[in-house]
Amino acid sequence: MKQTLFIVGARGAGKTTIGKLLSKALSYKFIDTDERIQTISTMTIAELVEQHGWEHFRQLESHTLKALSQNEHVISTGGGMVLSPENRQYMQQNGIVIYLQASAEVLSQRLSLNPENSQRPSLTGKSIIEEMEEILVKREPLYQACADFVVDASLATEDIVSCVKSYILSQKSNLI
C-alpha cells in the first residue's frame, strides 16, 4: 500500500506548511527535503549552489529523496525535484504524489511576503513574477505528469489539508 506522501509544487506553493499540517492530521512523520539538505550540509541552498553548482544540489536532492522515503511519512520536496525523470518515477512508484498547484501570481505574491533569498536563490535573476511564470511553463507538465492528486494551493490551508486527507483516506479504503 502506498503510504508515503510526496508533496510537489513550485516554491511558495505551501509544501512545507501543508506537509506539516497534513502529517499531524494523518499521524505521519514530516520531512522537508530542502531543510534536511541544509542540515546535513550545514549550508543554505544558496550557499550550496554558489559553491558546488545546481547539478551537485540536484544530486543531493535525489539522494535525500530516496534516503528519507518511508511509510507513513509526508515528504515536502524542493520545487525542482520533478526535473529529474528518475525522481518523478521514484515518487510515483513509492508513494502518493500530491501536487499543490498555484498560479505565478499567487506564488510571486507569497514569495514577495517571505522571500527567503538565502534559502531560495533566484534561478533566473528576473523579477519574482517573471521567474515564476518561466518556471511554471517548464515544470507544470512535470508536476501534472507525476501527480496522483492535484489540489488548488490558493485555497485556505485547512481546506487543502481536508481535501488531501480525504483523498488519502479514500485511497486506503480502495485497497482494502
Coordinates of C-alpha atoms in Angstrom, one line a residue:
M1 CA 0.0 0.0 0.0
K2 CA 1.3 3.5 -0.9
Q3 CA 1.7 5.3 2.4
T4 CA 4.5 7.8 1.7
L5 CA 3.1 11.1 0.6
F6 CA 5.3 13.3 -1.6
I7 CA 4.2 16.9 -1.9
V8 CA 5.4 18.6 -5.0
G9 CA 4.9 22.1 -6.4
A10 CA 6.7 25.4 -7.1
R11 CA 8.4 27.3 -4.3
G12 CA 5.8 29.3 -2.5
A13 CA 3.1 26.8 -3.1
G14 CA 2.9 25.9 0.6
K15 CA 4.5 22.5 0.6
T16 CA 6.1 22.8 4.0
T17 CA 3.1 24.4 5.6
I18 CA 0.7 21.9 4.2
G19 CA 3.1 19.0 4.8
K20 CA 3.4 19.7 8.5
L21 CA -0.4 20.1 8.9
L22 CA -1.1 17.0 6.9
S23 CA 1.4 14.9 8.8
K24 CA -0.4 15.9 12.1
A25 CA -3.8 15.1 10.6
L26 CA -2.7 11.7 9.4
S27 CA -0.3 10.9 12.3
Y28 CA 2.6 10.6 9.9
K29 CA 6.1 12.0 10.3
F30 CA 7.1 15.1 8.3
I31 CA 10.3 15.7 6.4
D32 CA 11.3 18.6 4.2
T33 CA 14.0 17.6 1.7
D34 CA 15.4 21.2 1.5
E35 CA 15.6 21.5 5.3
R36 CA 17.3 18.1 5.5
I37 CA 19.8 19.0 2.8
Q38 CA 20.6 22.3 4.6
T39 CA 21.0 20.5 8.0
I40 CA 23.3 17.8 6.6
S41 CA 25.4 20.2 4.5
T42 CA 25.4 22.9 7.2
M43 CA 24.8 25.4 4.3
T44 CA 21.9 27.2 2.9
I45 CA 20.7 26.1 -0.5
A46 CA 22.0 29.4 -1.9
E47 CA 25.5 28.6 -0.4
L48 CA 25.4 25.1 -1.8
V49 CA 24.5 26.2 -5.2
E50 CA 27.1 29.0 -5.2
Q51 CA 29.9 26.7 -4.0
H52 CA 29.0 23.5 -5.9
G53 CA 26.5 24.4 -8.6
W54 CA 22.9 23.3 -9.4
E55 CA 23.9 19.9 -10.7
H56 CA 25.5 19.0 -7.3
F57 CA 22.5 20.3 -5.5
R58 CA 20.1 18.3 -7.7
Q59 CA 22.2 15.1 -7.0
L60 CA 21.9 15.8 -3.2
E61 CA 18.2 16.3 -3.7
S62 CA 17.7 13.0 -5.4
H63 CA 19.8 11.1 -2.8
T64 CA 17.9 12.8 0.0
L65 CA 14.5 11.9 -1.5
K66 CA 15.4 8.2 -1.6
A67 CA 17.1 8.1 1.7
L68 CA 14.1 9.7 3.5
S69 CA 11.2 7.8 1.9
Q70 CA 9.5 5.6 4.4
N71 CA 5.9 4.5 5.1
E72 CA 3.7 7.0 7.0
H73 CA 5.9 10.0 6.1
V74 CA 4.9 13.2 4.4
I75 CA 7.8 14.5 2.4
S76 CA 7.8 18.0 1.2
T77 CA 10.1 18.2 -1.8
G78 CA 12.0 21.1 -3.3
G79 CA 10.3 22.8 -6.2
G80 CA 12.8 21.4 -8.7
M81 CA 12.5 17.8 -7.5
V82 CA 10.4 16.9 -10.5
L83 CA 13.1 18.0 -13.0
S84 CA 14.7 14.6 -12.8
P85 CA 12.7 11.8 -14.6
E86 CA 14.3 9.4 -12.0
N87 CA 12.8 11.4 -9.1
R88 CA 9.3 11.5 -10.7
Q89 CA 9.4 7.8 -11.3
Y90 CA 10.6 7.1 -7.8
M91 CA 7.9 9.1 -6.2
Q92 CA 5.2 7.5 -8.4
Q93 CA 6.4 4.0 -7.6
N94 CA 6.9 4.6 -3.8
G95 CA 4.1 6.7 -2.7
I96 CA 1.2 9.1 -3.5
V97 CA 2.3 12.4 -5.1
I98 CA 0.3 15.4 -4.2
Y99 CA 0.7 18.5 -6.4
L100 CA 0.0 21.9 -4.8
Q101 CA -0.9 23.9 -7.9
A102 CA -0.8 27.7 -7.8
S103 CA -0.6 30.4 -10.4
A104 CA 2.5 32.5 -10.9
E105 CA 0.7 35.5 -9.4
V106 CA -0.1 33.6 -6.2
L107 CA 3.4 32.2 -5.9
S108 CA 5.1 35.6 -6.6
Q109 CA 2.8 37.3 -4.0
R110 CA 3.7 34.7 -1.4
L111 CA 7.4 34.9 -2.2
S112 CA 7.4 38.7 -2.0
L113 CA 6.0 38.5 1.5
N114 CA 8.6 35.9 2.6
P115 CA 11.5 35.9 0.1
E116 CA 14.0 33.8 2.0
N117 CA 16.7 34.7 -0.6
S118 CA 19.4 32.9 1.4
Q119 CA 17.5 29.6 1.1
R120 CA 15.8 30.1 -2.3
P121 CA 18.3 31.5 -4.8
S122 CA 16.9 33.1 -7.9
L123 CA 17.0 30.7 -10.8
T124 CA 16.9 33.3 -13.5
G125 CA 17.9 36.7 -11.9
K126 CA 14.5 38.1 -13.2
S127 CA 11.7 39.5 -11.1
I128 CA 9.8 37.1 -8.9
I129 CA 6.7 37.1 -11.2
E130 CA 8.7 36.7 -14.4
E131 CA 10.7 33.9 -12.8
M132 CA 7.6 32.1 -11.5
E133 CA 5.9 32.3 -14.9
E134 CA 9.0 30.9 -16.6
I135 CA 9.4 28.1 -14.1
L136 CA 5.7 27.1 -14.3
V137 CA 5.9 26.9 -18.1
K138 CA 8.7 24.3 -17.8
R139 CA 7.6 22.5 -14.7
E140 CA 3.7 22.4 -14.8
P141 CA 3.7 19.4 -17.2
L142 CA 6.2 17.6 -14.9
Y143 CA 4.1 18.3 -11.8
Q144 CA 1.0 17.1 -13.6
A145 CA 2.6 14.1 -15.1
C146 CA 3.7 12.6 -11.7
A147 CA 0.8 13.8 -9.6
D148 CA -1.8 11.3 -8.2
F149 CA -3.8 14.2 -6.8
V150 CA -3.8 17.9 -7.7
V151 CA -5.1 20.5 -5.2
D152 CA -5.5 24.2 -5.6
A153 CA -2.8 25.8 -3.4
S154 CA -4.7 29.1 -3.3
L155 CA -7.4 27.6 -1.1
A156 CA -7.3 28.1 2.7
T157 CA -4.7 25.8 4.3
E158 CA -7.3 23.9 6.3
D159 CA -9.3 23.2 3.1
I160 CA -6.2 21.9 1.4
V161 CA -5.4 19.6 4.3
S162 CA -9.0 18.4 4.4
C163 CA -9.1 17.7 0.6
V164 CA -5.8 15.8 0.7
K165 CA -6.7 13.9 3.8
S166 CA -10.0 12.8 2.2
Y167 CA -8.2 11.7 -0.9
I168 CA -5.6 9.7 1.1
L169 CA -8.2 8.0 3.2
S170 CA -10.2 7.1 0.1
Q171 CA -7.1 5.6 -1.5
K172 CA -6.6 3.4 1.6
S173 CA -10.2 2.2 1.6
N174 CA -9.9 1.3 -2.1
L175 CA -7.1 -1.0 -1.2
I176 CA -8.9 -2.9 1.5

